[in-house]
Amino acid sequence: MHIIDHDPSMAFYRLQEHVNKSVPILITRKYEIIKTNSILQGATYDIDNSIEAIKEMQKASTTFERILEMLRDSTFVKQQMDYEKSKLEQQNSSIKKKK
């Protein structure tokens, strides 16, 4: 009879013992999860911003293509101007030699 009387007390003691061992570990894991969650939220925010930036860059590609075409045209015009200038200089130097 004495054993039956103390059996619930022993169960509660074992339960308390288990809780005292488990709770600090669970609290530590809880804070680790909170920290990891915060890091993941930051990474998600960065990825979302990167995706938006890439989408905007894709929209701007036509503008960059036009700029590239204008640079090619201006380079071609500059080459023509340099050619005409050198041609004029050659003509002027040949005229001076004739005099």
PDB file of C-alpha atoms in Angstrom:
ATOM      1  CA  MET A   1       0.000   0.000   0.000  1.00  0.00           C
ATOM      2  CA  HIS A   2       2.852   2.338   0.794  1.00  0.00           C
ATOM      3  CA  ILE A   3       4.308   1.941  -2.743  1.00  0.00           C
ATOM      4  CA  ILE A   4       1.001   2.779  -4.427  1.00  0.00           C
ATOM      5  CA  ASP A   5       0.680   5.913  -2.307  1.00  0.00           C
ATOM      6  CA  HIS A   6       4.083   7.255  -3.437  1.00  0.00           C
ATOM      7  CA  ASP A   7       3.831   6.196  -7.062  1.00  0.00           C
ATOM      8  CA  PRO A   8       2.197   9.464  -8.288  1.00  0.00           C
ATOM      9  CA  SER A   9       4.767  11.483  -6.367  1.00  0.00           C
ATOM     10  CA  MET A  10       7.561   9.563  -8.037  1.00  0.00           C
ATOM     11  CA  ALA A  11       5.971  10.162 -11.441  1.00  0.00           C
ATOM     12  CA  PHE A  12       5.721  13.889 -10.770  1.00  0.00           C
ATOM     13  CA  TYR A  13       9.324  13.911  -9.563  1.00  0.00           C
ATOM     14  CA  ARG A  14      10.474  12.207 -12.759  1.00  0.00           C
ATOM     15  CA  LEU A  15       8.377  14.605 -14.810  1.00  0.00           C
ATOM     16  CA  GLN A  16       9.882  17.606 -13.004  1.00  0.00           C
ATOM     17  CA  GLU A  17      13.346  16.151 -13.464  1.00  0.00           C
ATOM     18  CA  HIS A  18      12.724  15.750 -17.194  1.00  0.00           C
ATOM     19  CA  VAL A  19      11.346  19.297 -17.512  1.00  0.00           C
ATOM     20  CA  ASN A  20      14.322  20.763 -15.635  1.00  0.00           C
ATOM     21  CA  LYS A  21      16.706  19.004 -18.020  1.00  0.00           C
ATOM     22  CA  SER A  22      14.766  19.706 -21.225  1.00  0.00           C
ATOM     23  CA  VAL A  23      13.608  23.317 -20.814  1.00  0.00           C
ATOM     24  CA  PRO A  24      17.070  24.985 -20.943  1.00  0.00           C
ATOM     25  CA  ILE A  25      17.880  23.042 -24.106  1.00  0.00           C
ATOM     26  CA  LEU A  26      14.528  23.972 -25.634  1.00  0.00           C
ATOM     27  CA  ILE A  27      15.023  27.643 -24.747  1.00  0.00           C
ATOM     28  CA  THR A  28      18.476  27.607 -26.348  1.00  0.00           C
ATOM     29  CA  ARG A  29      17.042  26.027 -29.495  1.00  0.00           C
ATOM     30  CA  LYS A  30      14.184  28.529 -29.517  1.00  0.00           C
ATOM     31  CA  TYR A  31      16.646  31.440 -29.586  1.00  0.00           C
ATOM     32  CA  GLU A  32      18.737  29.705 -32.249  1.00  0.00           C
ATOM     33  CA  ILE A  33      15.609  29.299 -34.382  1.00  0.00           C
ATOM     34  CA  ILE A  34      14.669  32.953 -33.846  1.00  0.00           C
ATOM     35  CA  LYS A  35      18.182  34.022 -34.872  1.00  0.00           C
ATOM     36  CA  THR A  36      18.148  31.735 -37.932  1.00  0.00           C
ATOM     37  CA  ASN A  37      14.698  33.010 -38.878  1.00  0.00           C
ATOM     38  CA  SER A  38      15.966  36.584 -38.707  1.00  0.00           C
ATOM     39  CA  ILE A  39      18.922  35.720 -40.935  1.00  0.00           C
ATOM     40  CA  LEU A  40      16.606  33.970 -43.409  1.00  0.00           C
ATOM     41  CA  GLN A  41      14.260  36.957 -43.510  1.00  0.00           C
ATOM     42  CA  GLY A  42      17.223  39.213 -44.310  1.00  0.00           C
ATOM     43  CA  ALA A  43      18.390  36.850 -47.044  1.00  0.00           C
ATOM     44  CA  THR A  44      14.870  36.648 -48.475  1.00  0.00           C
ATOM     45  CA  TYR A  45      14.650  40.439 -48.521  1.00  0.00           C
ATOM     46  CA  ASP A  46      18.013  40.647 -50.321  1.00  0.00           C
ATOM     47  CA  ILE A  47      16.951  38.027 -52.880  1.00  0.00           C
ATOM     48  CA  ASP A  48      13.673  39.840 -53.537  1.00  0.00           C
ATOM     49  CA  ASN A  49      15.571  43.095 -54.097  1.00  0.00           C
ATOM     50  CA  SER A  50      18.012  41.329 -56.423  1.00  0.00           C
ATOM     51  CA  ILE A  51      15.162  39.841 -58.444  1.00  0.00           C
ATOM     52  CA  GLU A  52      13.547  43.267 -58.802  1.00  0.00           C
ATOM     53  CA  ALA A  53      16.881  44.790 -59.863  1.00  0.00           C
ATOM     54  CA  ILE A  54      17.348  42.094 -62.511  1.00  0.00           C
ATOM     55  CA  LYS A  55      13.837  42.687 -63.843  1.00  0.00           C
ATOM     56  CA  GLU A  56      14.547  46.416 -64.091  1.00  0.00           C
ATOM     57  CA  MET A  57      17.843  45.705 -65.865  1.00  0.00           C
ATOM     58  CA  GLN A  58      16.007  43.536 -68.379  1.00  0.00           C
ATOM     59  CA  LYS A  59      13.604  46.400 -69.030  1.00  0.00           C
ATOM     60  CA  ALA A  60      16.570  48.716 -69.571  1.00  0.00           C
ATOM     61  CA  SER A  61      18.256  46.433 -72.103  1.00  0.00           C
ATOM     62  CA  THR A  62      16.557  48.176 -75.048  1.00  0.00           C
ATOM     63  CA  THR A  63      17.908  51.503 -73.812  1.00  0.00           C
ATOM     64  CA  PHE A  64      21.405  50.039 -73.572  1.00  0.00           C
ATOM     65  CA  GLU A  65      21.082  48.622 -77.088  1.00  0.00           C
ATOM     66  CA  ARG A  66      20.159  52.076 -78.392  1.00  0.00           C
ATOM     67  CA  ILE A  67      23.104  53.603 -76.535  1.00  0.00           C
ATOM     68  CA  LEU A  68      25.424  50.984 -78.039  1.00  0.00           C
ATOM     69  CA  GLU A  69      24.114  51.736 -81.536  1.00  0.00           C
ATOM     70  CA  MET A  70      24.627  55.469 -80.990  1.00  0.00           C
ATOM     71  CA  LEU A  71      28.193  54.806 -79.805  1.00  0.00           C
ATOM     72  CA  ARG A  72      28.882  52.768 -82.941  1.00  0.00           C
ATOM     73  CA  ASP A  73      27.455  55.539 -85.111  1.00  0.00           C
ATOM     74  CA  SER A  74      29.484  58.217 -83.352  1.00  0.00           C
ATOM     75  CA  THR A  75      32.651  56.116 -83.643  1.00  0.00           C
ATOM     76  CA  PHE A  76      32.024  55.713 -87.362  1.00  0.00           C
ATOM     77  CA  VAL A  77      31.442  59.473 -87.798  1.00  0.00           C
ATOM     78  CA  LYS A  78      34.629  60.211 -85.815  1.00  0.00           C
ATOM     79  CA  GLN A  79      36.597  57.857 -88.050  1.00  0.00           C
ATOM     80  CA  GLN A  80      35.189  59.566 -91.136  1.00  0.00           C
ATOM     81  CA  MET A  81      36.101  62.981 -89.725  1.00  0.00           C
ATOM     82  CA  ASP A  82      39.633  61.812 -88.932  1.00  0.00           C
ATOM     83  CA  TYR A  83      39.981  60.393 -92.430  1.00  0.00           C
ATOM     84  CA  GLU A  84      38.750  63.634 -94.020  1.00  0.00           C
ATOM     85  CA  LYS A  85      41.085  65.651 -91.791  1.00  0.00           C
ATOM     86  CA  SER A  86      44.101  63.540 -92.714  1.00  0.00           C
ATOM     87  CA  LYS A  87      43.118  63.750 -96.381  1.00  0.00           C
ATOM     88  CA  LEU A  88      42.912  67.569 -96.137  1.00  0.00           C
ATOM     89  CA  GLU A  89      46.267  67.725 -94.364  1.00  0.00           C
ATOM     90  CA  GLN A  90      47.846  65.632 -97.101  1.00  0.00           C
ATOM     91  CA  GLN A  91      46.377  67.898 -99.763  1.00  0.00           C
ATOM     92  CA  ASN A  92      47.598  71.001 -97.925  1.00  0.00           C
ATOM     93  CA  SER A  93      51.083  69.582 -97.511  1.00  0.00           C
ATOM     94  CA  SER A  94      51.246  68.634-101.196  1.00  0.00           C
ATOM     95  CA  ILE A  95      50.064  72.162-102.150  1.00  0.00           C
ATOM     96  CA  LYS A  96      52.768  73.693 -99.946  1.00  0.00           C
ATOM     97  CA  LYS A  97      55.393  71.488-101.572  1.00  0.00           C
ATOM     98  CA  LYS A  98      54.322  72.657-105.022  1.00  0.00           C
ATOM     99  CA  LYS A  99      54.783  76.293-104.046  1.00  0.00           C
TER     100      LYS A  99
END
